[in-house]
Amino acid sequence: MFAEILELLPELLRGTLMTVELTLCAAVVAITAALIAAVSKMYGPRPLRWLAIAYIEVFRGTSALVQLFWLFFVLPYFGVTLEPFAVGVVALGLNIGAYGAEVIRGSILSIDKGQWEAATALNLGRMQTLRRIILPQAFVAMIPPWGNLFIELLKGTALVSMITLGDLAFKAQQLNQNTLRTLQIFSLVLIIYLCLSLLITVLMRTLEHRVARGLLRGRAG
Amino acid sequence: MQLEWDWNYTLDILPVLGQASLLTLKATLLGFALAATLGLVFALLRMSRLAPVRWSATSLVEFIRSTPLLIQIFFLYYVMPEFGLTLDAMTAGILALGLHYACYCAEVYRAGLDNIPKGQWEAAIALNLSPYITFRDIIIPQAIPPLVPALGNYLVALFKETPLLSAIAVLELMQTAKILASESFQYTEPITLVGLYFLFFSLIAAALTRQLEAWLNTRHGGAR
């Protein structure tokens, strides 16, 4: 049993590496897309606002897998051919970004109105207020929901196995066909995903403590 | 290559996709029925007085929530036969969907049950009601209605995850679209139609949930 697991592990770890890379790259895309969409939806001029709303509704309203397939199979007809890895990063990033936009919007709205008024009184511009005063405070409130989104993202990366990308889920299916050690393979894969999820939880909790401490000290001073 | 939308082809495949969408709806409804029921069971087990029960329910819920649904589908479909439980693809898919979302629903139920004031329990004890009757007639009727919008969100989430069943070749919407596309080499129409189908139902469901929320607020708002 133990020797078998050792045999399976190198291949699975290679898949894990791909899963981690995908998660990290897609997380960057997600945060960027979410920030742009949230700010556009709240403060953008009308056409930009509509665009942001359309983006958020379309990506939240359809399946991640459908989005992945659409980018993979349909985009080439528009003359845009992306590598499978890029498709995975863009599809997952935009999908999570749409949910993230609503998280960011919610946490910006949760900031007391007096903060805006005080910033106006101090003659700060709108964008300046947002960047210097509002977002740093909203940041603390958005960390826990973003932690959940990153776990959703990690789980979502399993989908890319369906566009032939060699992530953990893909390696699992490949090994399963080659070795038929179904129980060992899928149990191991579940455990690896669990460890990655726990890692995200721990990292986000650490970040939350750090940021909240800084904020409290700032308030006391 | 230029993008071309072929309306004749669209009309050709529409009935086939319509047929497949029935299977998608069936998987959604059965999966959610399982999720809603099992979720309540998980939530109650997490409130158990016995520490080992509480502890195992909590770890199971956390474990399922932390791992991908796709792998869970594979697990039920490929691994369970080794334990003598052979499921057809559709059953395995529905079970996986139900089990996965039961863990999300369990959190919703738990929040709802926590919101019931302790006095309700104490009053029920004072009235000499058994725990079962207290649950059925006092706690559940108060706890569940405010949860309906949150549960509705998970119904939509589950609905949007049904395309994963294509991974074990269930002939739901996505799988059918893929087969149609690979037969004709026309990917744009089937996959876009599938996307529109999900968008359509999700937007309707979102609107319904908002209505329901407003209605519940006017109905229960005063009491709380």
Tab-separated table of C-alpha atoms in Angstrom:
chain	number	residue	atom	x	y	z
A	1	MET	CA	0.000	0.000	0.000
A	2	PHE	CA	2.717	2.449	1.008
A	3	ALA	CA	4.956	1.536	-1.934
A	4	GLU	CA	2.017	2.035	-4.266
A	5	ILE	CA	1.400	5.505	-2.946
A	6	LEU	CA	5.074	6.368	-3.390
A	7	GLU	CA	4.819	5.226	-6.979
A	8	LEU	CA	1.815	7.436	-7.672
A	9	LEU	CA	3.079	10.483	-5.847
A	10	PRO	CA	5.621	11.998	-8.315
A	11	GLU	CA	3.090	12.200	-11.124
A	12	LEU	CA	0.410	13.609	-8.830
A	13	LEU	CA	2.812	16.189	-7.440
A	14	ARG	CA	3.596	17.315	-10.975
A	15	GLY	CA	-0.144	17.812	-11.438
A	16	THR	CA	-0.318	19.628	-8.102
A	17	LEU	CA	2.320	22.065	-9.305
A	18	MET	CA	0.188	22.861	-12.345
A	19	THR	CA	-2.874	23.286	-10.117
A	20	VAL	CA	-0.988	25.702	-7.853
A	21	GLU	CA	0.361	27.699	-10.807
A	22	LEU	CA	-3.118	27.947	-12.291
A	23	THR	CA	-4.622	29.023	-8.984
A	24	LEU	CA	-2.018	31.744	-8.456
A	25	CYS	CA	-2.214	33.145	-11.994
A	26	ALA	CA	-6.022	33.015	-12.044
A	27	ALA	CA	-6.131	34.704	-8.626
A	28	VAL	CA	-4.169	37.660	-10.033
A	29	VAL	CA	-6.589	37.896	-12.978
A	30	ALA	CA	-9.560	37.570	-10.614
A	31	ILE	CA	-8.420	40.346	-8.265
A	32	THR	CA	-7.671	42.687	-11.167
A	33	ALA	CA	-10.960	41.975	-12.942
A	34	ALA	CA	-12.929	42.277	-9.705
A	35	LEU	CA	-11.374	45.600	-8.765
A	36	ILE	CA	-11.906	47.114	-12.214
A	37	ALA	CA	-15.479	45.781	-12.460
A	38	ALA	CA	-16.446	46.886	-8.952
A	39	VAL	CA	-15.071	50.411	-9.313
A	40	SER	CA	-16.567	50.757	-12.821
A	41	LYS	CA	-19.948	49.565	-11.627
A	42	MET	CA	-19.958	51.989	-8.708
A	43	TYR	CA	-18.260	55.113	-10.026
A	44	GLY	CA	-17.781	54.656	-13.784
A	45	PRO	CA	-19.529	56.664	-16.484
A	46	ARG	CA	-22.711	55.040	-17.737
A	47	PRO	CA	-21.414	52.879	-20.649
A	48	LEU	CA	-18.590	51.566	-18.498
A	49	ARG	CA	-21.062	50.826	-15.716
A	50	TRP	CA	-23.260	48.815	-18.082
A	51	LEU	CA	-20.246	46.910	-19.328
A	52	ALA	CA	-19.266	46.039	-15.758
A	53	ILE	CA	-22.814	44.924	-14.914
A	54	ALA	CA	-22.969	42.790	-18.069
A	55	TYR	CA	-19.630	41.188	-17.219
A	56	ILE	CA	-20.669	40.422	-13.636
A	57	GLU	CA	-24.089	39.027	-14.568
A	58	VAL	CA	-22.857	36.916	-17.489
A	59	PHE	CA	-19.996	35.339	-15.577
A	60	ARG	CA	-22.050	34.752	-12.440
A	61	GLY	CA	-25.038	33.542	-14.419
A	62	THR	CA	-23.356	30.839	-16.477
A	63	SER	CA	-21.348	27.791	-15.509
A	64	ALA	CA	-17.595	27.984	-15.126
A	65	LEU	CA	-17.296	24.924	-17.344
A	66	VAL	CA	-19.398	26.512	-20.084
A	67	GLN	CA	-17.211	29.629	-19.910
A	68	LEU	CA	-14.101	27.488	-20.131
A	69	PHE	CA	-15.377	25.598	-23.174
A	70	TRP	CA	-16.599	28.778	-24.776
A	71	LEU	CA	-13.193	30.419	-24.503
A	72	PHE	CA	-11.497	27.218	-25.621
A	73	PHE	CA	-13.667	26.283	-28.604
A	74	VAL	CA	-15.404	29.473	-29.717
A	75	LEU	CA	-12.743	32.130	-29.238
A	76	PRO	CA	-10.587	30.716	-32.063
A	77	TYR	CA	-13.418	31.607	-34.463
A	78	PHE	CA	-12.943	35.232	-33.490
A	79	GLY	CA	-9.314	34.839	-34.474
A	80	VAL	CA	-8.073	34.600	-30.887
A	81	THR	CA	-6.291	31.336	-30.184
A	82	LEU	CA	-4.987	30.939	-26.669
A	83	GLU	CA	-2.886	28.238	-25.120
A	84	PRO	CA	-4.928	25.885	-22.916
A	85	PHE	CA	-3.112	27.266	-19.857
A	86	ALA	CA	-4.027	30.830	-20.795
A	87	VAL	CA	-7.641	29.779	-21.423
A	88	GLY	CA	-7.743	28.192	-17.974
A	89	VAL	CA	-6.271	31.259	-16.288
A	90	VAL	CA	-8.548	33.707	-18.118
A	91	ALA	CA	-11.752	31.648	-17.711
A	92	LEU	CA	-11.257	30.878	-14.025
A	93	GLY	CA	-9.930	34.359	-13.297
A	94	LEU	CA	-12.872	36.095	-14.952
A	95	ASN	CA	-15.344	33.705	-13.311
A	96	ILE	CA	-14.061	34.288	-9.783
A	97	GLY	CA	-13.508	37.972	-10.607
A	98	ALA	CA	-17.237	38.419	-11.237
A	99	TYR	CA	-18.036	37.097	-7.754
A	100	GLY	CA	-15.124	39.087	-6.333
A	101	ALA	CA	-16.485	42.304	-7.850
A	102	GLU	CA	-19.621	41.957	-5.741
A	103	VAL	CA	-17.497	41.233	-2.658
A	104	ILE	CA	-15.442	44.376	-3.246
A	105	ARG	CA	-18.571	46.427	-3.922
A	106	GLY	CA	-20.177	45.178	-0.723
A	107	SER	CA	-17.149	45.972	1.398
A	108	ILE	CA	-16.779	49.462	-0.121
A	109	LEU	CA	-20.459	50.131	0.616
A	110	SER	CA	-19.934	48.963	4.204
A	111	ILE	CA	-17.509	51.826	4.882
A	112	ASP	CA	-19.105	54.620	6.871
A	113	LYS	CA	-20.325	57.559	4.785
A	114	GLY	CA	-18.569	59.967	7.159
A	115	GLN	CA	-15.249	58.794	5.742
A	116	TRP	CA	-16.243	60.134	2.323
A	117	GLU	CA	-17.476	63.374	3.827
A	118	ALA	CA	-14.293	63.855	5.846
A	119	ALA	CA	-12.209	63.213	2.730
A	120	THR	CA	-14.259	65.788	0.806
A	121	ALA	CA	-13.748	68.251	3.620
A	122	LEU	CA	-9.994	67.635	3.327
A	123	ASN	CA	-10.258	68.396	-0.393
A	124	LEU	CA	-9.340	64.900	-1.570
A	125	GLY	CA	-10.527	63.860	-5.026
A	126	ARG	CA	-12.899	60.956	-5.540
A	127	MET	CA	-10.261	58.526	-6.831
A	128	GLN	CA	-7.803	59.703	-4.201
A	129	THR	CA	-10.356	59.113	-1.445
A	130	LEU	CA	-11.129	55.693	-2.835
A	131	ARG	CA	-7.490	54.675	-3.077
A	132	ARG	CA	-6.152	56.232	0.107
A	133	ILE	CA	-9.085	56.175	2.528
A	134	ILE	CA	-11.834	53.778	1.491
A	135	LEU	CA	-10.073	50.773	-0.070
A	136	PRO	CA	-7.552	50.260	2.756
A	137	GLN	CA	-10.432	50.039	5.238
A	138	ALA	CA	-12.624	47.945	2.940
A	139	PHE	CA	-9.658	45.638	2.424
A	140	VAL	CA	-9.979	44.161	5.924
A	141	ALA	CA	-13.668	43.374	5.444
A	142	MET	CA	-13.075	41.650	2.121
A	143	ILE	CA	-10.348	39.243	3.201
A	144	PRO	CA	-12.571	36.445	4.594
A	145	PRO	CA	-14.907	36.332	1.558
A	146	TRP	CA	-11.896	36.409	-0.751
A	147	GLY	CA	-10.510	33.435	1.166
A	148	ASN	CA	-13.671	31.536	0.290
A	149	LEU	CA	-13.394	32.649	-3.330
A	150	PHE	CA	-9.791	31.440	-3.545
A	151	ILE	CA	-10.908	28.025	-2.280
A	152	GLU	CA	-13.657	28.046	-4.921
A	153	LEU	CA	-10.973	28.954	-7.441
A	154	LEU	CA	-8.732	26.108	-6.338
A	155	LYS	CA	-11.660	23.708	-6.680
A	156	GLY	CA	-12.505	25.242	-10.036
A	157	THR	CA	-9.052	24.479	-11.420
A	158	ALA	CA	-10.089	20.815	-11.570
A	159	LEU	CA	-12.238	21.808	-14.562
A	160	VAL	CA	-9.223	22.550	-16.740
A	161	SER	CA	-8.530	18.826	-16.885
A	162	MET	CA	-11.383	18.793	-19.397
A	163	ILE	CA	-9.442	21.019	-21.815
A	164	THR	CA	-6.447	18.654	-21.682
A	165	LEU	CA	-4.381	20.663	-19.219
A	166	GLY	CA	-2.193	18.424	-17.027
A	167	ASP	CA	-3.390	19.549	-13.602
A	168	LEU	CA	-4.001	17.356	-10.571
A	169	ALA	CA	-7.453	16.204	-11.711
A	170	PHE	CA	-6.070	15.369	-15.155
A	171	LYS	CA	-3.157	13.365	-13.761
A	172	ALA	CA	-5.594	11.515	-11.545
A	173	GLN	CA	-7.686	10.429	-14.509
A	174	GLN	CA	-4.594	9.523	-16.511
A	175	LEU	CA	-3.114	7.437	-13.690
A	176	ASN	CA	-6.496	5.859	-13.132
A	177	GLN	CA	-6.629	4.648	-16.725
A	178	ASN	CA	-3.040	3.398	-16.652
A	179	THR	CA	-2.867	1.729	-13.247
A	180	LEU	CA	-6.501	1.159	-12.218
A	181	ARG	CA	-5.546	1.875	-8.595
A	182	THR	CA	-8.713	3.892	-8.381
A	183	LEU	CA	-9.129	4.058	-4.610
A	184	GLN	CA	-5.542	5.096	-3.841
A	185	ILE	CA	-5.378	7.672	-6.608
A	186	PHE	CA	-8.625	9.469	-5.903
A	187	SER	CA	-8.151	9.380	-2.124
A	188	LEU	CA	-4.686	10.878	-2.491
A	189	VAL	CA	-5.986	13.543	-4.843
A	190	LEU	CA	-8.764	14.504	-2.419
A	191	ILE	CA	-6.204	14.765	0.390
A	192	ILE	CA	-3.913	16.963	-1.726
A	193	TYR	CA	-6.787	19.296	-2.561
A	194	LEU	CA	-7.774	19.385	1.107
A	195	CYS	CA	-4.225	20.359	2.109
A	196	LEU	CA	-4.163	23.126	-0.496
A	197	SER	CA	-7.526	24.443	0.765
A	198	LEU	CA	-6.287	24.416	4.351
A	199	LEU	CA	-3.145	26.247	3.240
A	200	ILE	CA	-5.302	28.965	1.664
A	201	THR	CA	-7.384	29.228	4.843
A	202	VAL	CA	-4.290	29.570	7.031
A	203	LEU	CA	-2.653	32.131	4.731
A	204	MET	CA	-5.790	34.256	4.521
A	205	ARG	CA	-6.281	34.149	8.280
A	206	THR	CA	-2.688	35.259	8.827
A	207	LEU	CA	-3.177	38.076	6.330
A	208	GLU	CA	-6.378	39.124	8.063
A	209	HIS	CA	-4.669	39.304	11.463
A	210	ARG	CA	-1.770	41.316	10.031
A	211	VAL	CA	-3.967	43.806	8.248
A	212	ALA	CA	-6.466	44.194	11.083
A	213	ARG	CA	-3.645	44.812	13.561
A	214	GLY	CA	-2.207	47.540	11.357
A	215	LEU	CA	-5.605	49.149	11.046
A	216	LEU	CA	-6.304	49.114	14.764
A	217	ARG	CA	-2.945	50.656	15.545
A	218	GLY	CA	-3.662	53.321	12.940
A	219	ARG	CA	-6.979	54.092	14.566
A	220	ALA	CA	-5.529	54.269	18.079
A	221	GLY	CA	-2.792	56.628	16.879
B	1	MET	CA	-11.690	32.414	-39.896
B	2	GLN	CA	-14.661	34.703	-39.590
B	3	LEU	CA	-17.333	34.165	-37.000
B	4	GLU	CA	-20.518	32.951	-38.588
B	5	TRP	CA	-23.714	32.180	-36.833
B	6	ASP	CA	-25.619	29.483	-38.704
B	7	TRP	CA	-29.319	29.903	-37.968
B	8	ASN	CA	-30.347	26.722	-39.815
B	9	TYR	CA	-27.936	24.714	-37.750
B	10	THR	CA	-29.185	26.456	-34.614
B	11	LEU	CA	-32.751	25.428	-35.391
B	12	ASP	CA	-31.590	21.877	-36.126
B	13	ILE	CA	-29.888	21.387	-32.788
B	14	LEU	CA	-32.395	23.267	-30.660
B	15	PRO	CA	-34.769	20.287	-30.134
B	16	VAL	CA	-31.865	17.996	-29.238
B	17	LEU	CA	-30.545	20.493	-26.717
B	18	GLY	CA	-34.057	21.011	-25.382
B	19	GLN	CA	-34.324	17.284	-24.752
B	20	ALA	CA	-30.960	17.260	-22.983
B	21	SER	CA	-31.898	20.255	-20.860
B	22	LEU	CA	-34.655	18.129	-19.312
B	23	LEU	CA	-31.948	15.847	-17.949
B	24	THR	CA	-30.114	18.896	-16.614
B	25	LEU	CA	-33.261	20.032	-14.834
B	26	LYS	CA	-33.868	16.539	-13.471
B	27	ALA	CA	-30.326	16.349	-12.083
B	28	THR	CA	-30.767	19.828	-10.576
B	29	LEU	CA	-34.068	19.071	-8.862
B	30	LEU	CA	-33.131	15.639	-7.540
B	31	GLY	CA	-29.682	16.878	-6.518
B	32	PHE	CA	-31.156	19.815	-4.655
B	33	ALA	CA	-33.839	17.730	-2.952
B	34	LEU	CA	-31.021	15.566	-1.629
B	35	ALA	CA	-28.912	18.596	-0.691
B	36	ALA	CA	-31.734	20.322	1.179
B	37	THR	CA	-32.623	17.189	3.154
B	38	LEU	CA	-29.117	15.970	3.868
B	39	GLY	CA	-28.037	19.516	4.679
B	40	LEU	CA	-30.560	19.704	7.498
B	41	VAL	CA	-29.361	16.323	8.776
B	42	PHE	CA	-25.734	17.535	8.742
B	43	ALA	CA	-26.715	20.749	10.505
B	44	LEU	CA	-28.552	18.811	13.233
B	45	LEU	CA	-25.646	16.365	13.635
B	46	ARG	CA	-23.313	19.336	14.096
B	47	MET	CA	-25.520	20.413	17.008
B	48	SER	CA	-25.480	16.948	18.599
B	49	ARG	CA	-24.744	16.578	22.290
B	50	LEU	CA	-22.284	13.776	21.549
B	51	ALA	CA	-18.860	15.202	20.805
B	52	PRO	CA	-17.753	12.422	18.389
B	53	VAL	CA	-20.928	12.852	16.295
B	54	ARG	CA	-20.509	16.609	16.261
B	55	TRP	CA	-16.862	16.299	15.417
B	56	SER	CA	-17.287	13.816	12.553
B	57	ALA	CA	-20.152	15.777	11.009
B	58	THR	CA	-18.071	18.959	11.121
B	59	SER	CA	-15.020	17.333	9.539
B	60	LEU	CA	-17.100	15.659	6.834
B	61	VAL	CA	-18.747	18.946	5.901
B	62	GLU	CA	-15.425	20.803	5.868
B	63	PHE	CA	-13.755	18.059	3.860
B	64	ILE	CA	-16.437	18.000	1.171
B	65	ARG	CA	-16.507	21.782	0.956
B	66	SER	CA	-12.727	21.951	0.554
B	67	THR	CA	-12.344	19.519	-2.329
B	68	PRO	CA	-13.486	19.809	-5.953
B	69	LEU	CA	-16.884	18.480	-6.952
B	70	LEU	CA	-15.344	16.975	-10.081
B	71	ILE	CA	-13.090	14.692	-8.029
B	72	GLN	CA	-16.026	13.754	-5.796
B	73	ILE	CA	-18.010	12.779	-8.882
B	74	PHE	CA	-15.090	10.624	-10.040
B	75	PHE	CA	-14.802	9.140	-6.562
B	76	LEU	CA	-18.439	8.057	-6.455
B	77	TYR	CA	-18.393	6.802	-10.036
B	78	TYR	CA	-15.011	5.033	-10.174
B	79	VAL	CA	-14.175	4.148	-6.565
B	80	MET	CA	-17.517	3.055	-5.138
B	81	PRO	CA	-17.674	-0.056	-7.389
B	82	GLU	CA	-14.569	-1.300	-5.510
B	83	PHE	CA	-16.715	-1.326	-2.386
B	84	GLY	CA	-19.426	-3.209	-4.245
B	85	LEU	CA	-21.610	-0.188	-4.923
B	86	THR	CA	-21.914	0.264	-8.672
B	87	LEU	CA	-23.827	3.368	-9.675
B	88	ASP	CA	-24.859	4.433	-13.124
B	89	ALA	CA	-23.438	7.774	-14.216
B	90	MET	CA	-26.607	9.773	-13.647
B	91	THR	CA	-27.123	8.413	-10.107
B	92	ALA	CA	-23.488	8.976	-9.177
B	93	GLY	CA	-23.716	12.509	-10.533
B	94	ILE	CA	-26.899	13.344	-8.640
B	95	LEU	CA	-25.492	11.870	-5.428
B	96	ALA	CA	-22.275	13.866	-5.781
B	97	LEU	CA	-24.141	17.110	-6.498
B	98	GLY	CA	-26.513	16.488	-3.592
B	99	LEU	CA	-23.771	15.578	-1.148
B	100	HIS	CA	-21.580	18.524	-2.145
B	101	TYR	CA	-24.323	21.098	-1.836
B	102	ALA	CA	-25.707	19.481	1.321
B	103	CYS	CA	-22.545	20.732	3.007
B	104	TYR	CA	-23.208	24.281	1.828
B	105	CYS	CA	-26.874	24.022	2.864
B	106	ALA	CA	-25.808	22.689	6.268
B	107	GLU	CA	-24.038	25.991	6.956
B	108	VAL	CA	-27.168	27.899	5.971
B	109	TYR	CA	-29.377	25.784	8.249
B	110	ARG	CA	-26.897	26.117	11.087
B	111	ALA	CA	-26.985	29.898	10.862
B	112	GLY	CA	-30.789	29.793	10.797
B	113	LEU	CA	-31.053	27.476	13.783
B	114	ASP	CA	-28.557	29.587	15.723
B	115	ASN	CA	-30.787	32.593	15.127
B	116	ILE	CA	-33.705	31.092	17.049
B	117	PRO	CA	-33.732	32.676	20.522
B	118	LYS	CA	-32.934	30.296	23.339
B	119	GLY	CA	-36.205	31.254	25.028
B	120	GLN	CA	-38.099	29.310	22.370
B	121	TRP	CA	-36.399	26.113	23.526
B	122	GLU	CA	-36.967	26.934	27.156
B	123	ALA	CA	-40.632	27.737	26.545
B	124	ALA	CA	-41.040	24.424	24.711
B	125	ILE	CA	-39.489	22.584	27.658
B	126	ALA	CA	-41.775	24.464	30.028
B	127	LEU	CA	-44.728	23.307	27.919
B	128	ASN	CA	-43.445	19.730	28.218
B	129	LEU	CA	-42.916	19.304	24.460
B	130	SER	CA	-40.583	16.530	23.370
B	131	PRO	CA	-37.405	17.561	21.519
B	132	TYR	CA	-38.795	16.093	18.291
B	133	ILE	CA	-42.076	18.024	18.552
B	134	THR	CA	-40.173	21.175	19.512
B	135	PHE	CA	-38.072	20.847	16.405
B	136	ARG	CA	-40.934	20.018	14.071
B	137	ASP	CA	-43.527	22.493	15.310
B	138	ILE	CA	-41.587	25.319	16.971
B	139	ILE	CA	-38.033	25.614	15.687
B	140	ILE	CA	-38.181	24.521	12.026
B	141	PRO	CA	-41.218	26.671	11.066
B	142	GLN	CA	-39.433	29.730	12.440
B	143	ALA	CA	-35.938	28.903	11.238
B	144	ILE	CA	-36.536	27.838	7.631
B	145	PRO	CA	-38.492	30.680	5.923
B	146	PRO	CA	-35.768	33.333	6.377
B	147	LEU	CA	-33.284	30.858	4.866
B	148	VAL	CA	-35.167	30.400	1.614
B	149	PRO	CA	-33.216	33.057	-0.356
B	150	ALA	CA	-29.872	31.614	0.742
B	151	LEU	CA	-31.020	28.115	-0.161
B	152	GLY	CA	-32.261	29.502	-3.492
B	153	ASN	CA	-28.757	30.775	-4.227
B	154	TYR	CA	-27.379	27.298	-3.716
B	155	LEU	CA	-30.078	25.840	-5.953
B	156	VAL	CA	-28.788	28.115	-8.719
B	157	ALA	CA	-25.177	27.251	-7.884
B	158	LEU	CA	-25.992	23.541	-8.093
B	159	PHE	CA	-27.811	24.078	-11.383
B	160	LYS	CA	-24.716	25.759	-12.797
B	161	GLU	CA	-22.525	22.842	-11.720
B	162	THR	CA	-24.553	20.204	-13.580
B	163	PRO	CA	-22.300	20.505	-16.680
B	164	LEU	CA	-19.669	18.694	-14.595
B	165	LEU	CA	-21.696	15.541	-15.064
B	166	SER	CA	-20.486	15.563	-18.676
B	167	ALA	CA	-17.152	14.355	-17.268
B	168	ILE	CA	-18.719	10.957	-16.585
B	169	ALA	CA	-20.636	11.059	-19.879
B	170	VAL	CA	-24.111	11.857	-18.547
B	171	LEU	CA	-26.033	13.108	-21.563
B	172	GLU	CA	-26.961	16.427	-20.003
B	173	LEU	CA	-26.840	19.741	-21.832
B	174	MET	CA	-23.069	20.243	-21.962
B	175	GLN	CA	-22.250	16.713	-23.039
B	176	THR	CA	-24.939	16.843	-25.730
B	177	ALA	CA	-23.595	20.187	-26.979
B	178	LYS	CA	-20.079	18.759	-27.128
B	179	ILE	CA	-21.225	15.724	-29.070
B	180	LEU	CA	-23.201	17.891	-31.512
B	181	ALA	CA	-20.221	20.203	-31.920
B	182	SER	CA	-17.748	17.439	-32.576
B	183	GLU	CA	-20.064	15.858	-35.150
B	184	SER	CA	-20.476	19.049	-37.151
B	185	PHE	CA	-17.257	20.907	-36.220
B	186	GLN	CA	-19.473	23.878	-35.429
B	187	TYR	CA	-18.689	24.779	-31.853
B	188	THR	CA	-19.990	28.323	-31.703
B	189	GLU	CA	-23.713	27.603	-31.824
B	190	PRO	CA	-24.096	24.694	-29.379
B	191	ILE	CA	-21.771	26.062	-26.710
B	192	THR	CA	-23.169	29.590	-26.940
B	193	LEU	CA	-26.705	28.213	-26.682
B	194	VAL	CA	-25.763	26.279	-23.558
B	195	GLY	CA	-24.312	29.469	-22.089
B	196	LEU	CA	-27.474	31.419	-22.897
B	197	TYR	CA	-29.617	28.685	-21.379
B	198	PHE	CA	-27.772	28.919	-18.062
B	199	LEU	CA	-27.766	32.713	-18.149
B	200	PHE	CA	-31.506	32.794	-18.807
B	201	PHE	CA	-32.415	30.526	-15.905
B	202	SER	CA	-29.900	32.111	-13.523
B	203	LEU	CA	-31.265	35.604	-14.176
B	204	ILE	CA	-34.833	34.401	-13.630
B	205	ALA	CA	-33.803	32.641	-10.444
B	206	ALA	CA	-31.968	35.754	-9.219
B	207	ALA	CA	-35.068	37.878	-9.843
B	208	LEU	CA	-37.286	35.339	-8.061
B	209	THR	CA	-34.918	35.220	-5.093
B	210	ARG	CA	-34.994	39.015	-4.809
B	211	GLN	CA	-38.810	39.008	-4.880
B	212	LEU	CA	-38.913	36.267	-2.291
B	213	GLU	CA	-36.480	38.149	-0.081
B	214	ALA	CA	-38.595	41.301	-0.263
B	215	TRP	CA	-41.734	39.306	0.509
B	216	LEU	CA	-40.106	37.541	3.457
B	217	ASN	CA	-38.828	40.842	4.796
B	218	THR	CA	-42.285	42.368	4.836
B	219	ARG	CA	-43.747	39.221	6.326
B	220	HIS	CA	-41.157	38.440	8.963
B	221	GLY	CA	-39.533	41.831	9.332
B	222	GLY	CA	-41.923	43.005	12.029
B	223	ALA	CA	-41.575	39.904	14.184
B	224	ARG	CA	-37.823	40.115	14.459
